[in-house]
Amino acid sequence: MKKHNFSAGPSILSEYTIKNAAAAVENFAGTGLSILEVSHRSKEFVAVNDEARALIKELLDVPAGYEVVFLGGGASMQFCMVPFNLLNKKASYLDTGTWASNAIKEAKLFGEVDVVASSKEANYTYIPKGYTVAEDSDYFHFTSNNTIYGTEMRYDPDLNVRLVSDMSSDIFSRPIDISKYDVIYAGAQKNLAPAGVTLAIVRTEALGHVDRAIPTMLNYNTHIKKDSMFNTPPVFPIFAALQTLKWYKELGGVAVIEKMNLEKAAILYDEIDRNRLFKGTAAVEDRSIMNVCFVMNDEYKELEDEFNKFASAAGMVGIKGHRSVGGFRASLYNAMPKSSVEALVATMKEFEKLH
Ligand SMILES: Cc1ncc(COP(=O)(O)O)c(C=O)c1O
């Protein structure tokens, strides 16, 4: 039976990525070696690493003055790497969920942290607005897409301080005005590659202003100066990332991808709003186009387990909500075909008929 992979991460990858990755496991770039065993210093892999970083710059229209690096440690490592490199005295953070609050916790190890606003009291179902960011902050950090709660800031804030964003779950889902940012980071395992590599886009001018010593591996400059090859990088995830990036280019780039994403999300949200059994959990104006969170309507609460079983029997994978919120979450990352979203909607309609 056809499986529809709605997992939140690691998550669906394009067929193009998976086919080319599988072929390279057998024979990488005509070397007669597997991508799993090839030297990261081989000219064939250096070319992959360079092309992937160049394609990221091209697809996201990264201006001069920025560098793109592939790092280890997941997005969670960036929670400490950002303040290590950028926080001198005080930083401002927006608390929009578990990942944002994990980032806040790490930043507190390095200096004063001003949490400008939080939606914790409402279980992070909305994005706080109308907050002010102190102009003497070293930077303002926000999570552009809250994977667990299905809320998203689909815009690039205008502020007078340096801007840092965790874009782990919505990078490449829309065009971004990179020039507004100083650091953007993203774990690869949603819109890019299998788990194991983290992408960082860094404005080089933002570095070098902190007084502390920075451990070599946690210093962005270490990786920038060595073209993202200071130590052994995660070779296979980077190869897979390049395939995804080539596929994005073939599709027509991130503006085209955004249109597709908006259409897919609208199909599912329309059904959630129409179907009497379900309701959305995120504030309508803050709804994510990547992670669609919903629950059974109050009078049908007891049907939650039954719908989970019904949907998995129909081939839906990974729609159970995060353990901290319950209900359902359908992740509609870039590689998710519209036909899978339509299959989920058809399953919801069928379930409604039974009740
Ligand atoms: C928005 C966001 N930030 C950070 C993380 C943590 O990423 P990692 O597991 O790569 O450390 C996740 C994981 O799902 C996430 O969704």
mmCIF file with all atom_site columns, N, CA, C and O and ligand atoms in Angstrom, residues 74-76 79 99 143 145 147 166 168-169 189-190, ligand 1:
data_model
loop_
_atom_site.group_PDB
_atom_site.id
_atom_site.type_symbol
_atom_site.label_atom_id
_atom_site.label_alt_id
_atom_site.label_comp_id
_atom_site.label_asym_id
_atom_site.label_entity_id
_atom_site.label_seq_id
_atom_site.pdbx_PDB_ins_code
_atom_site.Cartn_x
_atom_site.Cartn_y
_atom_site.Cartn_z
_atom_site.occupancy
_atom_site.B_iso_or_equiv
_atom_site.pdbx_formal_charge
_atom_site.auth_seq_id
_atom_site.auth_comp_id
_atom_site.auth_asym_id
_atom_site.auth_atom_id
_atom_site.pdbx_PDB_model_num
ATOM   1  N N  . GLY A 1 74  ? 23.317 18.974 15.332 1.00 0.00 ? 74  GLY A N  1
ATOM   2  C CA . GLY A 1 74  ? 21.888 19.281 15.236 1.00 0.00 ? 74  GLY A CA 1
ATOM   3  C C  . GLY A 1 74  ? 21.599 20.756 15.485 1.00 0.00 ? 74  GLY A C  1
ATOM   4  O O  . GLY A 1 74  ? 22.500 21.525 15.848 1.00 0.00 ? 74  GLY A O  1
ATOM   5  N N  . ALA A 1 75  ? 20.349 21.121 15.293 1.00 0.00 ? 75  ALA A N  1
ATOM   6  C CA . ALA A 1 75  ? 19.960 22.505 15.578 1.00 0.00 ? 75  ALA A CA 1
ATOM   7  C C  . ALA A 1 75  ? 20.186 22.808 17.053 1.00 0.00 ? 75  ALA A C  1
ATOM   8  O O  . ALA A 1 75  ? 20.491 23.942 17.432 1.00 0.00 ? 75  ALA A O  1
ATOM   9  N N  . SER A 1 76  ? 20.078 21.780 17.905 1.00 0.00 ? 76  SER A N  1
ATOM   10 C CA . SER A 1 76  ? 20.258 21.990 19.348 1.00 0.00 ? 76  SER A CA 1
ATOM   11 C C  . SER A 1 76  ? 21.655 22.517 19.676 1.00 0.00 ? 76  SER A C  1
ATOM   12 O O  . SER A 1 76  ? 21.822 23.260 20.645 1.00 0.00 ? 76  SER A O  1
ATOM   13 N N  . PHE A 1 79  ? 21.796 26.200 19.602 1.00 0.00 ? 79  PHE A N  1
ATOM   14 C CA . PHE A 1 79  ? 21.253 26.933 20.759 1.00 0.00 ? 79  PHE A CA 1
ATOM   15 C C  . PHE A 1 79  ? 22.387 27.469 21.629 1.00 0.00 ? 79  PHE A C  1
ATOM   16 O O  . PHE A 1 79  ? 22.253 28.501 22.271 1.00 0.00 ? 79  PHE A O  1
ATOM   17 N N  . TRP A 1 99  ? 11.307 24.502 21.379 1.00 0.00 ? 99  TRP A N  1
ATOM   18 C CA . TRP A 1 99  ? 12.642 24.727 20.802 1.00 0.00 ? 99  TRP A CA 1
ATOM   19 C C  . TRP A 1 99  ? 13.143 26.111 21.145 1.00 0.00 ? 99  TRP A C  1
ATOM   20 O O  . TRP A 1 99  ? 14.327 26.291 21.463 1.00 0.00 ? 99  TRP A O  1
ATOM   21 N N  . THR A 1 143 ? 12.196 31.577 16.567 1.00 0.00 ? 143 THR A N  1
ATOM   22 C CA . THR A 1 143 ? 12.024 30.314 15.848 1.00 0.00 ? 143 THR A CA 1
ATOM   23 C C  . THR A 1 143 ? 10.970 30.586 14.779 1.00 0.00 ? 143 THR A C  1
ATOM   24 O O  . THR A 1 143 ? 9.820  30.891 15.115 1.00 0.00 ? 143 THR A O  1
ATOM   25 N N  . ASN A 1 145 ? 9.438  28.683 12.621 1.00 0.00 ? 145 ASN A N  1
ATOM   26 C CA . ASN A 1 145 ? 8.327  27.729 12.550 1.00 0.00 ? 145 ASN A CA 1
ATOM   27 C C  . ASN A 1 145 ? 8.385  26.801 13.759 1.00 0.00 ? 145 ASN A C  1
ATOM   28 O O  . ASN A 1 145 ? 9.417  26.177 14.012 1.00 0.00 ? 145 ASN A O  1
ATOM   29 N N  . THR A 1 147 ? 7.550  23.689 15.138 1.00 0.00 ? 147 THR A N  1
ATOM   30 C CA . THR A 1 147 ? 7.251  22.352 14.620 1.00 0.00 ? 147 THR A CA 1
ATOM   31 C C  . THR A 1 147 ? 6.211  21.614 15.449 1.00 0.00 ? 147 THR A C  1
ATOM   32 O O  . THR A 1 147 ? 5.385  20.877 14.920 1.00 0.00 ? 147 THR A O  1
ATOM   33 N N  . ASP A 1 166 ? 16.072 30.362 14.101 1.00 0.00 ? 166 ASP A N  1
ATOM   34 C CA . ASP A 1 166 ? 16.061 28.909 13.963 1.00 0.00 ? 166 ASP A CA 1
ATOM   35 C C  . ASP A 1 166 ? 15.012 28.588 12.898 1.00 0.00 ? 166 ASP A C  1
ATOM   36 O O  . ASP A 1 166 ? 13.817 28.705 13.144 1.00 0.00 ? 166 ASP A O  1
ATOM   37 N N  . SER A 1 168 ? 14.776 25.628 11.332 1.00 0.00 ? 168 SER A N  1
ATOM   38 C CA . SER A 1 168 ? 14.904 24.180 11.122 1.00 0.00 ? 168 SER A CA 1
ATOM   39 C C  . SER A 1 168 ? 13.747 23.573 10.337 1.00 0.00 ? 168 SER A C  1
ATOM   40 O O  . SER A 1 168 ? 13.939 22.693 9.524  1.00 0.00 ? 168 SER A O  1
ATOM   41 N N  . SER A 1 169 ? 12.523 24.039 10.626 1.00 0.00 ? 169 SER A N  1
ATOM   42 C CA . SER A 1 169 ? 11.403 23.337 10.002 1.00 0.00 ? 169 SER A CA 1
ATOM   43 C C  . SER A 1 169 ? 10.697 24.141 8.923  1.00 0.00 ? 169 SER A C  1
ATOM   44 O O  . SER A 1 169 ? 9.641  23.719 8.453  1.00 0.00 ? 169 SER A O  1
ATOM   45 N N  . GLN A 1 189 ? 17.013 17.770 8.804  1.00 0.00 ? 189 GLN A N  1
ATOM   46 C CA . GLN A 1 189 ? 16.143 16.590 8.681  1.00 0.00 ? 189 GLN A CA 1
ATOM   47 C C  . GLN A 1 189 ? 14.674 16.877 8.384  1.00 0.00 ? 189 GLN A C  1
ATOM   48 O O  . GLN A 1 189 ? 13.846 16.003 8.522  1.00 0.00 ? 189 GLN A O  1
ATOM   49 N N  . LYS A 1 190 ? 14.365 18.127 7.976  1.00 0.00 ? 190 LYS A N  1
ATOM   50 C CA . LYS A 1 190 ? 12.992 18.384 7.525  1.00 0.00 ? 190 LYS A CA 1
ATOM   51 C C  . LYS A 1 190 ? 12.984 18.704 6.017  1.00 0.00 ? 190 LYS A C  1
ATOM   52 O O  . LYS A 1 190 ? 12.488 17.918 5.227  1.00 0.00 ? 190 LYS A O  1
HETATM 53 C C1 . LIG B 2 .   ? 12.330 24.288 15.124 1.00 0.00 ? 1   LIG B C1 1
HETATM 54 C C2 . LIG B 2 .   ? 13.269 23.258 15.657 1.00 0.00 ? 1   LIG B C2 1
HETATM 55 N N1 . LIG B 2 .   ? 14.405 23.647 16.254 1.00 0.00 ? 1   LIG B N1 1
HETATM 56 C C3 . LIG B 2 .   ? 15.284 22.749 16.757 1.00 0.00 ? 1   LIG B C3 1
HETATM 57 C C4 . LIG B 2 .   ? 15.052 21.401 16.696 1.00 0.00 ? 1   LIG B C4 1
HETATM 58 C C5 . LIG B 2 .   ? 16.056 20.447 17.265 1.00 0.00 ? 1   LIG B C5 1
HETATM 59 O O1 . LIG B 2 .   ? 16.773 19.923 16.230 1.00 0.00 ? 1   LIG B O1 1
HETATM 60 P P1 . LIG B 2 .   ? 17.894 18.813 16.436 1.00 0.00 ? 1   LIG B P1 1
HETATM 61 O O2 . LIG B 2 .   ? 17.190 17.562 16.802 1.00 0.00 ? 1   LIG B O2 1
HETATM 62 O O3 . LIG B 2 .   ? 18.553 18.769 15.080 1.00 0.00 ? 1   LIG B O3 1
HETATM 63 O O4 . LIG B 2 .   ? 18.822 19.283 17.491 1.00 0.00 ? 1   LIG B O4 1
HETATM 64 C C6 . LIG B 2 .   ? 13.890 20.936 16.075 1.00 0.00 ? 1   LIG B C6 1
HETATM 65 C C7 . LIG B 2 .   ? 13.620 19.483 15.979 1.00 0.00 ? 1   LIG B C7 1
HETATM 66 O O5 . LIG B 2 .   ? 12.575 19.032 15.596 1.00 0.00 ? 1   LIG B O5 1
HETATM 67 C C8 . LIG B 2 .   ? 12.978 21.891 15.553 1.00 0.00 ? 1   LIG B C8 1
HETATM 68 O O6 . LIG B 2 .   ? 11.843 21.501 14.966 1.00 0.00 ? 1   LIG B O6 1
#
